[in-house]
Amino acid sequence: MMQELHRCGKKFERSFRLGKWEFDYAFPGERVLLELDGRSHDYPRRKALDSMKEEAAVAEGWRVVRVKYGPGLLRRVAAALAGGQPNVSPSPENH
């Protein structure tokens, strides 16, 4: 995953802490936080926690990009960073 993100050409940090929350990746220059969502994020309790986490980040001036882990991930991340899309999800059900 790290190699693929380096190909985006953006500087990033892994396991980025913001207050009490930890995000998968941060792109500080763009003020973008990247969350890779696997199947565990489909459960209601996890969705509620994800929502609180996202609200905290937005309140601090960050944009949160959520992508489903799976095929085409790098393409979707690059598009989100370039296009300013707040929440990008899914590829097909292969996640």
PDB file of C-alpha atoms in Angstrom:
ATOM      1  CA  MET A   1       0.000   0.000   0.000  1.00  0.00           C
ATOM      2  CA  MET A   2       2.750   2.449   0.923  1.00  0.00           C
ATOM      3  CA  GLN A   3       4.447   2.000  -2.473  1.00  0.00           C
ATOM      4  CA  GLU A   4       1.201   2.687  -4.274  1.00  0.00           C
ATOM      5  CA  LEU A   5       0.609   5.866  -2.282  1.00  0.00           C
ATOM      6  CA  HIS A   6       4.108   7.104  -3.082  1.00  0.00           C
ATOM      7  CA  ARG A   7       3.122   6.897  -6.745  1.00  0.00           C
ATOM      8  CA  CYS A   8       0.400   9.495  -6.098  1.00  0.00           C
ATOM      9  CA  GLY A   9       3.208  12.022  -5.816  1.00  0.00           C
ATOM     10  CA  LYS A  10       1.875  13.525  -2.579  1.00  0.00           C
ATOM     11  CA  LYS A  11       3.657  13.624   0.761  1.00  0.00           C
ATOM     12  CA  PHE A  12       1.819  11.525   3.341  1.00  0.00           C
ATOM     13  CA  GLU A  13       2.067  10.099   6.833  1.00  0.00           C
ATOM     14  CA  ARG A  14       0.874   6.691   8.014  1.00  0.00           C
ATOM     15  CA  SER A  15      -1.086   6.141  11.259  1.00  0.00           C
ATOM     16  CA  PHE A  16      -1.743   9.838  11.769  1.00  0.00           C
ATOM     17  CA  ARG A  17      -3.067  10.921  15.179  1.00  0.00           C
ATOM     18  CA  LEU A  18      -5.535  13.763  15.517  1.00  0.00           C
ATOM     19  CA  GLY A  19      -6.685  14.189  19.101  1.00  0.00           C
ATOM     20  CA  LYS A  20      -7.855  10.828  20.378  1.00  0.00           C
ATOM     21  CA  TRP A  21      -8.385   9.457  16.876  1.00  0.00           C
ATOM     22  CA  GLU A  22      -5.979   7.640  14.579  1.00  0.00           C
ATOM     23  CA  PHE A  23      -6.361   7.818  10.810  1.00  0.00           C
ATOM     24  CA  ASP A  24      -4.845   5.395   8.326  1.00  0.00           C
ATOM     25  CA  TYR A  25      -3.031   8.056   6.297  1.00  0.00           C
ATOM     26  CA  ALA A  26      -2.726  11.839   6.242  1.00  0.00           C
ATOM     27  CA  PHE A  27      -1.760  14.150   3.421  1.00  0.00           C
ATOM     28  CA  PRO A  28      -0.831  17.235   5.486  1.00  0.00           C
ATOM     29  CA  GLY A  29      -0.167  19.517   2.510  1.00  0.00           C
ATOM     30  CA  GLU A  30      -3.727  18.943   1.306  1.00  0.00           C
ATOM     31  CA  ARG A  31      -5.233  18.643   4.817  1.00  0.00           C
ATOM     32  CA  VAL A  32      -6.702  15.304   3.739  1.00  0.00           C
ATOM     33  CA  LEU A  33      -7.105  12.218   5.909  1.00  0.00           C
ATOM     34  CA  LEU A  34      -7.457   8.869   4.172  1.00  0.00           C
ATOM     35  CA  GLU A  35      -9.377   6.019   5.749  1.00  0.00           C
ATOM     36  CA  LEU A  36      -9.290   2.581   4.136  1.00  0.00           C
ATOM     37  CA  ASP A  37     -12.514   0.796   4.942  1.00  0.00           C
ATOM     38  CA  GLY A  38     -12.724  -2.965   4.887  1.00  0.00           C
ATOM     39  CA  ARG A  39     -15.749  -5.070   5.755  1.00  0.00           C
ATOM     40  CA  SER A  40     -15.540  -4.263   9.472  1.00  0.00           C
ATOM     41  CA  HIS A  41     -16.670  -0.718   8.633  1.00  0.00           C
ATOM     42  CA  ASP A  42     -20.032  -2.041   7.419  1.00  0.00           C
ATOM     43  CA  TYR A  43     -21.306  -2.751  10.935  1.00  0.00           C
ATOM     44  CA  PRO A  44     -23.558  -0.135  12.604  1.00  0.00           C
ATOM     45  CA  ARG A  45     -21.373   0.318  15.680  1.00  0.00           C
ATOM     46  CA  ARG A  46     -18.274   0.850  13.573  1.00  0.00           C
ATOM     47  CA  LYS A  47     -20.140   3.253  11.285  1.00  0.00           C
ATOM     48  CA  ALA A  48     -21.128   5.322  14.320  1.00  0.00           C
ATOM     49  CA  LEU A  49     -17.506   5.487  15.513  1.00  0.00           C
ATOM     50  CA  ASP A  50     -16.333   6.379  12.009  1.00  0.00           C
ATOM     51  CA  SER A  51     -18.867   9.195  11.920  1.00  0.00           C
ATOM     52  CA  MET A  52     -17.650  10.645  15.235  1.00  0.00           C
ATOM     53  CA  LYS A  53     -14.057  10.367  14.082  1.00  0.00           C
ATOM     54  CA  GLU A  54     -14.852  12.136  10.815  1.00  0.00           C
ATOM     55  CA  GLU A  55     -16.764  14.931  12.558  1.00  0.00           C
ATOM     56  CA  ALA A  56     -13.784  15.572  14.855  1.00  0.00           C
ATOM     57  CA  ALA A  57     -11.419  15.807  11.893  1.00  0.00           C
ATOM     58  CA  VAL A  58     -13.707  18.147   9.930  1.00  0.00           C
ATOM     59  CA  ALA A  59     -14.012  20.384  13.000  1.00  0.00           C
ATOM     60  CA  GLU A  60     -10.197  20.691  12.922  1.00  0.00           C
ATOM     61  CA  GLY A  61     -10.219  21.725   9.257  1.00  0.00           C
ATOM     62  CA  TRP A  62      -9.404  18.372   7.645  1.00  0.00           C
ATOM     63  CA  ARG A  63     -11.197  16.657   4.780  1.00  0.00           C
ATOM     64  CA  VAL A  64     -11.780  12.928   5.246  1.00  0.00           C
ATOM     65  CA  VAL A  65     -11.672  10.596   2.277  1.00  0.00           C
ATOM     66  CA  ARG A  66     -13.028   7.098   2.876  1.00  0.00           C
ATOM     67  CA  VAL A  67     -12.365   4.389   0.326  1.00  0.00           C
ATOM     68  CA  LYS A  68     -13.321   0.750   0.287  1.00  0.00           C
ATOM     69  CA  TYR A  69     -10.243  -1.415   0.289  1.00  0.00           C
ATOM     70  CA  GLY A  70     -10.049  -3.364  -2.937  1.00  0.00           C
ATOM     71  CA  PRO A  71      -9.266  -3.228  -6.647  1.00  0.00           C
ATOM     72  CA  GLY A  72      -8.688   0.228  -8.068  1.00  0.00           C
ATOM     73  CA  LEU A  73      -7.845   1.705  -4.681  1.00  0.00           C
ATOM     74  CA  LEU A  74      -4.936   3.841  -5.849  1.00  0.00           C
ATOM     75  CA  ARG A  75      -6.937   5.277  -8.743  1.00  0.00           C
ATOM     76  CA  ARG A  76      -9.780   6.223  -6.403  1.00  0.00           C
ATOM     77  CA  VAL A  77      -7.414   7.812  -3.876  1.00  0.00           C
ATOM     78  CA  ALA A  78      -5.645   9.850  -6.564  1.00  0.00           C
ATOM     79  CA  ALA A  79      -9.001  11.022  -7.940  1.00  0.00           C
ATOM     80  CA  ALA A  80     -10.176  12.039  -4.473  1.00  0.00           C
ATOM     81  CA  LEU A  81      -6.980  14.003  -3.791  1.00  0.00           C
ATOM     82  CA  ALA A  82      -7.187  15.744  -7.157  1.00  0.00           C
ATOM     83  CA  GLY A  83     -10.901  16.393  -7.187  1.00  0.00           C
ATOM     84  CA  GLY A  84     -11.670  17.377  -3.635  1.00  0.00           C
ATOM     85  CA  GLN A  85     -14.288  14.694  -3.177  1.00  0.00           C
ATOM     86  CA  PRO A  86     -15.066  14.390   0.540  1.00  0.00           C
ATOM     87  CA  ASN A  87     -16.040  10.738   0.634  1.00  0.00           C
ATOM     88  CA  VAL A  88     -15.101   8.338  -2.056  1.00  0.00           C
ATOM     89  CA  SER A  89     -16.184   4.794  -1.708  1.00  0.00           C
ATOM     90  CA  PRO A  90     -16.413   1.883  -3.500  1.00  0.00           C
ATOM     91  CA  SER A  91     -15.202  -0.325  -5.998  1.00  0.00           C
ATOM     92  CA  PRO A  92     -17.145  -3.460  -6.631  1.00  0.00           C
ATOM     93  CA  GLU A  93     -17.947  -5.728  -3.772  1.00  0.00           C
ATOM     94  CA  ASN A  94     -14.412  -7.216  -3.750  1.00  0.00           C
ATOM     95  CA  HIS A  95     -13.222  -5.655  -0.518  1.00  0.00           C
TER      96      HIS A  95
END
